[in-house]
Amino acid sequence: MTSVELTEDAYALAEEMLAEPLPRRWAHSLGVAERARSLRPVLGTDAELLEAAAILHDVGYSPGIAHTGFHPLDGARFLRERGFDEHVVRLVAHHSCALLEAEERGLRAELADSFPTEQPHLMDALIYCDMTTTPHGKPTTSDERVSEIVGRYGPDTIVGRFIQRAAPEIHSAVSRVRGQLASA
């Protein structure tokens, strides 16, 4: 499968799984993929791979595959079963500091043992794309995005605690990617 076919398949699957049951997630995923396209100057041959992971990163929220309630794990399992490229699977599994949320949910070992982490520059790039995109698919800052997530879920929930713990790494990843873009 070519990288273009991978991306086309990713868009088709994400739309099938998210557009109708979760239109806001679909809008967010489209925005994240758009951000991924903006990173082409710094990603080179990895650009299509990142775009595929970006459009699929929240597929684990789809009602038909949300088994554990932890969308990175559910999405990665689903994509692996569908035979998706293993780099995409691992990016989805670990997107936006997912290991920290897995820890909050008692699923860290399961996530880490089942899905090795991906190359750091790709992990940073996906964090950048996800954490600088609003739930409606519009650009934002990582500070605003973290605040929005805490506000939506509450500071004392699993997601609220996780995102507050992850915030320093999220902001660092966004800063690293912005630095790469500035140098390109």
Coordinates of N, CA and C in Angstrom, one line a residue:
M1 N 0.8 -1.2 0.0 CA 0.0 0.0 0.0 C 0.9 1.2 0.0
T2 N 0.6 2.2 -0.9 CA 1.3 3.4 -0.9 C 0.9 4.3 0.2
S3 N 1.7 5.3 0.5 CA 1.4 6.3 1.6 C 0.1 7.0 1.2
V4 N -0.1 7.3 0.0 CA -1.4 8.0 -0.4 C -2.6 7.1 -0.2
E5 N -2.4 5.8 -0.5 CA -3.5 4.9 -0.3 C -3.8 4.7 1.2
L6 N -2.7 4.7 2.0 CA -2.9 4.7 3.5 C -3.7 5.8 4.0
T7 N -3.4 7.0 3.5 CA -4.1 8.2 3.9 C -5.6 8.2 3.4
E8 N -5.8 7.8 2.2 CA -7.1 7.7 1.7 C -8.0 6.7 2.5
D9 N -7.4 5.5 2.8 CA -8.1 4.5 3.6 C -8.4 5.1 5.0
A10 N -7.4 5.8 5.5 CA -7.6 6.4 6.9 C -8.8 7.4 6.9
Y11 N -8.9 8.2 5.9 CA -10.0 9.2 5.9 C -11.3 8.5 5.7
A12 N -11.4 7.5 4.9 CA -12.6 6.7 4.6 C -13.1 6.0 5.9
L13 N -12.1 5.4 6.6 CA -12.5 4.7 7.8 C -12.9 5.7 8.9
A14 N -12.2 6.7 9.1 CA -12.5 7.7 10.1 C -13.9 8.3 9.9
E15 N -14.2 8.6 8.7 CA -15.5 9.2 8.3 C -16.6 8.2 8.6
E16 N -16.4 6.9 8.3 CA -17.3 5.8 8.5 C -17.6 5.7 10.0
M17 N -16.6 5.8 10.8 CA -16.7 5.5 12.3 C -17.1 6.7 13.1
L18 N -16.8 7.9 12.6 CA -17.1 9.1 13.4 C -18.1 10.1 12.9
A19 N -18.2 10.3 11.6 CA -19.0 11.4 11.0 C -20.5 11.4 11.5
E20 N -21.1 10.3 11.4 CA -22.5 10.2 11.8 C -22.7 10.1 13.3
P21 N -22.1 9.1 14.0 CA -22.4 9.0 15.4 C -21.8 10.1 16.3
L22 N -20.6 10.7 15.8 CA -19.9 11.7 16.6 C -19.4 12.8 15.8
P23 N -20.4 13.7 15.3 CA -20.0 14.7 14.4 C -19.0 15.7 14.9
R24 N -19.0 16.0 16.2 CA -18.0 16.9 16.8 C -16.6 16.3 16.8
R25 N -16.5 15.0 17.1 CA -15.2 14.3 17.0 C -14.7 14.3 15.6
W26 N -15.6 14.1 14.7 CA -15.3 14.1 13.2 C -14.7 15.5 12.9
A27 N -15.4 16.5 13.3 CA -14.9 17.9 13.0 C -13.5 18.1 13.6
H28 N -13.3 17.6 14.8 CA -12.0 17.7 15.5 C -11.0 17.0 14.7
S29 N -11.3 15.7 14.3 CA -10.3 14.9 13.6 C -9.9 15.5 12.2
L30 N -10.9 16.1 11.5 CA -10.6 16.8 10.3 C -9.6 18.0 10.5
G31 N -9.9 18.7 11.6 CA -9.0 19.8 12.0 C -7.6 19.3 12.3
V32 N -7.5 18.2 13.0 CA -6.2 17.7 13.4 C -5.4 17.2 12.2
A33 N -6.1 16.6 11.2 CA -5.5 16.2 9.9 C -5.1 17.4 9.1
E34 N -5.8 18.5 9.2 CA -5.4 19.7 8.5 C -4.1 20.2 9.1
R35 N -4.0 20.2 10.4 CA -2.8 20.6 11.1 C -1.6 19.7 10.7
A36 N -1.9 18.4 10.5 CA -0.9 17.5 10.1 C -0.3 17.9 8.7
R37 N -1.2 18.2 7.8 CA -0.8 18.7 6.5 C 0.1 19.9 6.6
S38 N -0.1 20.7 7.5 CA 0.7 21.9 7.7 C 2.2 21.6 8.1
L39 N 2.4 20.4 8.5 CA 3.7 20.0 9.0 C 4.5 19.3 7.9
R40 N 4.0 19.2 6.7 CA 4.7 18.6 5.6 C 6.1 19.1 5.4
P41 N 6.4 20.4 5.5 CA 7.7 20.9 5.3 C 8.8 20.3 6.3
V42 N 8.3 19.9 7.5 CA 9.3 19.3 8.4 C 9.2 17.8 8.6
L43 N 8.2 17.2 8.0 CA 8.1 15.7 8.1 C 8.6 14.9 6.9
G44 N 8.7 15.5 5.8 CA 9.2 14.8 4.6 C 8.4 13.5 4.3
T45 N 9.1 12.4 4.3 CA 8.4 11.1 3.9 C 7.5 10.6 5.0
D46 N 7.5 11.2 6.2 CA 6.5 10.8 7.2 C 5.2 11.6 7.2
A47 N 5.1 12.5 6.3 CA 3.9 13.4 6.2 C 2.6 12.6 6.1
E48 N 2.6 11.7 5.1 CA 1.3 10.9 4.9 C 1.0 10.1 6.1
L49 N 2.0 9.5 6.7 CA 1.8 8.6 7.9 C 1.2 9.4 9.0
L50 N 1.7 10.6 9.3 CA 1.2 11.5 10.3 C -0.2 11.9 10.0
E51 N -0.5 12.2 8.8 CA -1.9 12.6 8.4 C -2.9 11.5 8.6
A52 N -2.5 10.3 8.3 CA -3.3 9.1 8.5 C -3.6 8.9 10.0
A53 N -2.5 9.0 10.8 CA -2.7 8.9 12.3 C -3.6 10.0 12.8
A54 N -3.4 11.2 12.3 CA -4.2 12.4 12.7 C -5.7 12.2 12.5
I55 N -6.0 11.8 11.3 CA -7.5 11.6 11.0 C -8.1 10.5 11.8
L56 N -7.2 9.5 12.2 CA -7.7 8.3 12.9 C -7.5 8.4 14.4
H57 N -6.9 9.4 15.0 CA -6.5 9.4 16.4 C -7.6 9.2 17.4
D58 N -8.8 9.7 17.0 CA -9.9 9.5 17.9 C -11.0 8.5 17.5
V59 N -10.6 7.6 16.6 CA -11.5 6.6 16.1 C -12.0 5.6 17.3
G60 N -11.2 5.5 18.3 CA -11.6 4.7 19.5 C -12.8 5.2 20.2
Y61 N -13.2 6.4 20.0 CA -14.5 6.9 20.6 C -15.7 6.3 19.9
S62 N -15.6 5.8 18.7 CA -16.7 5.3 17.9 C -17.5 4.2 18.8
P63 N -18.8 4.4 18.9 CA -19.6 3.5 19.7 C -19.4 2.0 19.5
G64 N -19.2 1.7 18.2 CA -19.0 0.2 17.9 C -17.7 -0.4 18.3
I65 N -16.7 0.4 18.7 CA -15.4 -0.2 19.1 C -15.0 0.3 20.5
A66 N -15.7 1.1 21.1 CA -15.3 1.6 22.4 C -15.6 0.6 23.5
H67 N -14.6 -0.3 23.7 CA -14.8 -1.4 24.6 C -14.3 -1.1 26.0
T68 N -13.1 -0.5 26.1 CA -12.5 -0.2 27.5 C -12.9 1.1 28.0
G69 N -13.4 2.0 27.1 CA -13.7 3.4 27.5 C -12.4 4.3 27.4
F70 N -11.3 3.7 27.0 CA -10.1 4.4 26.8 C -9.8 4.5 25.3
H71 N -10.1 5.6 24.7 CA -10.1 5.6 23.2 C -8.8 5.3 22.5
P72 N -7.6 5.7 23.1 CA -6.4 5.4 22.4 C -6.2 3.8 22.3
L73 N -6.5 3.1 23.4 CA -6.3 1.7 23.3 C -7.4 1.0 22.4
D74 N -8.6 1.4 22.6 CA -9.7 0.9 21.7 C -9.4 1.1 20.2
G75 N -9.0 2.4 19.9 CA -8.7 2.7 18.5 C -7.5 1.9 18.0
A76 N -6.5 1.8 18.8 CA -5.3 1.1 18.3 C -5.6 -0.4 18.1
R77 N -6.3 -1.0 19.0 CA -6.7 -2.4 18.8 C -7.5 -2.6 17.5
F78 N -8.5 -1.7 17.3 CA -9.3 -1.8 16.1 C -8.5 -1.6 14.9
L79 N -7.6 -0.6 14.8 CA -6.8 -0.4 13.6 C -5.8 -1.6 13.4
R80 N -5.3 -2.2 14.4 CA -4.4 -3.3 14.2 C -5.2 -4.5 13.7
E81 N -6.4 -4.7 14.2 CA -7.3 -5.8 13.7 C -7.6 -5.6 12.2
R82 N -7.7 -4.3 11.8 CA -8.0 -4.0 10.4 C -6.8 -4.0 9.5
G83 N -5.7 -4.2 10.1 CA -4.4 -4.4 9.3 C -3.8 -3.1 8.9
F84 N -4.1 -2.0 9.7 CA -3.4 -0.7 9.4 C -1.9 -0.8 9.7
D85 N -1.2 0.1 9.0 CA 0.2 0.3 9.2 C 0.5 0.4 10.7
E86 N 1.5 -0.3 11.1 CA 1.8 -0.4 12.6 C 2.3 0.9 13.1
H87 N 2.9 1.8 12.3 CA 3.3 3.1 12.8 C 2.0 3.9 13.1
V88 N 1.0 3.9 12.3 CA -0.3 4.5 12.5 C -0.9 4.0 13.8
V89 N -0.9 2.7 13.9 CA -1.5 2.0 15.1 C -0.8 2.5 16.4
R90 N 0.5 2.6 16.4 CA 1.3 3.0 17.6 C 1.1 4.5 17.9
L91 N 1.0 5.3 16.8 CA 0.7 6.7 17.0 C -0.7 6.9 17.7
V92 N -1.7 6.2 17.2 CA -3.0 6.3 17.7 C -3.0 5.8 19.2
A93 N -2.3 4.8 19.5 CA -2.2 4.2 20.8 C -1.6 5.2 21.8
H94 N -0.7 6.0 21.4 CA 0.1 6.8 22.3 C -0.2 8.3 22.1
H95 N -1.2 8.7 21.3 CA -1.3 10.1 21.0 C -1.6 10.9 22.3
S96 N -1.0 12.1 22.2 CA -1.2 13.1 23.3 C -1.0 12.6 24.7
C97 N 0.1 12.0 24.9 CA 0.6 11.5 26.2 C -0.4 10.5 26.8
A98 N -0.9 9.6 26.0 CA -1.9 8.6 26.4 C -1.4 7.7 27.5
L99 N -0.1 7.5 27.7 CA 0.4 6.6 28.8 C 0.0 7.2 30.1
L100 N 0.0 8.5 30.2 CA -0.4 9.1 31.5 C -1.9 8.9 31.8
E101 N -2.7 9.0 30.8 CA -4.1 8.7 31.0 C -4.3 7.2 31.3
A102 N -3.6 6.4 30.6 CA -3.7 4.9 30.8 C -3.3 4.6 32.3
E103 N -2.3 5.3 32.8 CA -2.0 5.1 34.2 C -3.1 5.4 35.1
E104 N -3.8 6.6 34.9 CA -5.0 7.0 35.7 C -6.1 5.9 35.6
R105 N -6.2 5.2 34.5 CA -7.2 4.2 34.3 C -6.8 2.8 34.7
G106 N -5.6 2.6 35.1 CA -5.1 1.3 35.5 C -4.8 0.5 34.2
L107 N -4.5 1.1 33.1 CA -4.3 0.4 31.9 C -2.9 0.7 31.3
R108 N -2.0 1.3 32.1 CA -0.7 1.6 31.6 C 0.1 0.4 31.0
A109 N 0.2 -0.7 31.8 CA 0.9 -1.9 31.4 C 0.3 -2.5 30.1
E110 N -1.0 -2.5 30.1 CA -1.7 -3.1 28.9 C -1.4 -2.3 27.7
L111 N -1.4 -0.9 27.8 CA -1.1 -0.1 26.6 C 0.4 -0.2 26.2
A112 N 1.3 -0.1 27.2 CA 2.7 -0.2 26.9 C 3.1 -1.5 26.4
D113 N 2.6 -2.6 26.9 CA 3.0 -3.9 26.5 C 2.4 -4.3 25.1
S114 N 1.3 -3.8 24.8 CA 0.6 -4.1 23.5 C 1.1 -3.2 22.4
F115 N 1.5 -2.0 22.7 CA 1.9 -1.0 21.7 C 3.1 -0.2 22.0
P116 N 4.3 -0.6 21.4 CA 5.5 0.2 21.7 C 5.3 1.6 21.2
T117 N 6.0 2.6 21.8 CA 5.9 4.0 21.4 C 6.5 4.1 20.0
E118 N 6.1 5.2 19.4 CA 6.6 5.6 18.0 C 7.8 6.5 18.1
Q119 N 8.3 6.9 17.0 CA 9.4 7.8 16.9 C 9.1 9.1 17.6
P120 N 10.0 9.7 18.4 CA 9.6 10.9 19.2 C 9.2 12.1 18.3
H121 N 9.8 12.3 17.1 CA 9.4 13.4 16.3 C 8.0 13.3 15.8
L122 N 7.5 12.0 15.6 CA 6.1 11.8 15.2 C 5.2 11.9 16.3
M123 N 5.6 11.5 17.5 CA 4.8 11.6 18.7 C 4.6 13.1 19.0
D124 N 5.6 13.9 18.9 CA 5.5 15.4 19.1 C 4.6 16.0 18.1
A125 N 4.7 15.5 16.8 CA 3.9 16.1 15.7 C 2.4 15.9 16.0
L126 N 2.1 14.6 16.4 CA 0.7 14.3 16.6 C 0.2 15.1 17.9
I127 N 1.0 15.2 18.9 CA 0.6 16.1 20.1 C 0.3 17.5 19.6
Y128 N 1.2 18.0 18.8 CA 1.0 19.4 18.3 C -0.3 19.5 17.5
C129 N -0.6 18.5 16.6 CA -1.8 18.6 15.8 C -3.0 18.5 16.7
D130 N -3.1 17.6 17.6 CA -4.2 17.3 18.5 C -4.4 18.5 19.5
M131 N -3.4 18.9 20.1 CA -3.5 19.9 21.2 C -3.4 21.3 20.7
T132 N -3.5 21.5 19.4 CA -3.6 22.9 18.9 C -4.9 23.0 18.0
T133 N -5.8 22.1 18.3 CA -7.1 22.0 17.5 C -8.2 21.9 18.5
T134 N -9.2 22.7 18.3 CA -10.4 22.7 19.2 C -11.3 21.5 18.9
P135 N -12.2 21.2 19.8 CA -13.2 20.1 19.5 C -14.0 20.4 18.2
H136 N -14.0 21.6 17.7 CA -14.8 21.9 16.5 C -13.9 22.0 15.3
G137 N -12.6 21.6 15.5 CA -11.7 21.6 14.4 C -10.9 22.9 14.0
K138 N -11.0 23.8 14.9 CA -10.4 25.1 14.6 C -9.0 25.2 15.3
P139 N -8.1 26.0 14.8 CA -6.8 26.2 15.5 C -6.9 26.9 16.8
T140 N -6.1 26.5 17.7 CA -6.0 27.1 19.1 C -4.6 26.9 19.6
T141 N -4.4 27.4 20.8 CA -3.1 27.2 21.5 C -3.2 26.0 22.4
S142 N -2.0 25.4 22.7 CA -2.0 24.3 23.6 C -2.5 24.7 25.0
D143 N -2.3 25.9 25.4 CA -2.8 26.4 26.7 C -4.3 26.4 26.7
E144 N -4.9 27.0 25.7 CA -6.3 27.1 25.6 C -6.9 25.7 25.5
R145 N -6.3 24.8 24.8 CA -6.8 23.4 24.6 C -6.8 22.6 25.9
V146 N -5.7 22.7 26.7 CA -5.6 22.1 28.0 C -6.7 22.6 28.9
S147 N -6.9 23.9 28.9 CA -7.9 24.6 29.7 C -9.3 24.1 29.3
E148 N -9.5 24.0 28.0 CA -10.8 23.6 27.5 C -11.1 22.2 28.0
I149 N -10.1 21.3 27.9 CA -10.3 19.9 28.4 C -10.6 19.8 29.9
V150 N -9.8 20.5 30.7 CA -10.1 20.5 32.1 C -11.5 21.1 32.4
G151 N -11.9 22.1 31.7 CA -13.2 22.7 31.9 C -14.3 21.8 31.5
R152 N -14.1 21.0 30.4 CA -15.2 20.1 29.9 C -15.3 18.9 30.8
Y153 N -14.2 18.4 31.3 CA -14.3 17.1 32.1 C -14.3 17.4 33.6
G154 N -13.7 18.5 34.0 CA -13.6 18.8 35.4 C -12.2 18.4 35.9
P155 N -11.6 19.2 36.8 CA -10.2 19.0 37.2 C -10.0 17.7 38.0
D156 N -11.0 17.2 38.6 CA -10.8 16.0 39.5 C -11.3 14.7 38.9
T157 N -11.5 14.7 37.6 CA -11.9 13.5 36.8 C -10.6 12.8 36.3
I158 N -10.8 11.6 35.8 CA -9.6 10.9 35.2 C -9.0 11.8 34.1
V159 N -9.8 12.3 33.2 CA -9.3 13.1 32.1 C -8.7 14.4 32.6
G160 N -9.4 15.0 33.5 CA -8.9 16.3 34.1 C -7.5 16.1 34.8
R161 N -7.4 15.1 35.6 CA -6.1 14.8 36.3 C -5.0 14.5 35.3
F162 N -5.4 13.7 34.3 CA -4.4 13.3 33.3 C -3.9 14.5 32.5
I163 N -4.8 15.3 32.0 CA -4.4 16.4 31.1 C -3.6 17.4 31.9
Q164 N -3.9 17.6 33.2 CA -3.1 18.5 34.0 C -1.6 18.0 34.2
R165 N -1.5 16.7 34.4 CA -0.2 16.0 34.5 C 0.5 16.1 33.2
A166 N -0.2 15.9 32.1 CA 0.5 15.9 30.8 C 0.8 17.3 30.2
A167 N 0.2 18.3 30.8 CA 0.3 19.7 30.2 C 1.8 20.1 30.0
P168 N 2.7 19.9 30.9 CA 4.1 20.3 30.6 C 4.7 19.6 29.4
E169 N 4.4 18.3 29.2 CA 5.0 17.6 28.0 C 4.2 18.0 26.8
I170 N 2.9 18.3 26.9 CA 2.2 18.8 25.7 C 2.7 20.1 25.2
H171 N 2.9 21.0 26.2 CA 3.5 22.3 25.8 C 4.9 22.2 25.3
S172 N 5.7 21.3 25.8 CA 7.1 21.1 25.3 C 7.1 20.6 23.9
A173 N 6.2 19.6 23.6 CA 6.1 19.0 22.3 C 5.7 20.1 21.3
V174 N 4.7 20.9 21.6 CA 4.2 21.9 20.8 C 5.3 22.9 20.5
S175 N 6.1 23.3 21.5 CA 7.2 24.2 21.3 C 8.3 23.6 20.4
R176 N 8.6 22.3 20.6 CA 9.6 21.7 19.7 C 9.1 21.7 18.2
V177 N 7.9 21.4 18.0 CA 7.3 21.4 16.6 C 7.3 22.8 16.0
R178 N 6.9 23.8 16.8 CA 7.0 25.2 16.4 C 8.4 25.6 16.0
G179 N 9.3 25.1 16.8 CA 10.7 25.4 16.5 C 11.2 24.8 15.2
Q180 N 10.7 23.6 14.9 CA 11.1 23.0 13.6 C 10.4 23.7 12.5
L181 N 9.2 24.1 12.7 CA 8.5 24.9 11.6 C 9.2 26.2 11.3
A182 N 9.7 26.9 12.4 CA 10.3 28.1 12.2 C 11.7 28.0 11.5
S183 N 12.3 26.8 11.7 CA 13.6 26.6 11.0 C 13.5 26.1 9.6
A184 N 12.3 25.6 9.2 CA 12.1 25.0 7.9 C 12.0 26.1 6.8

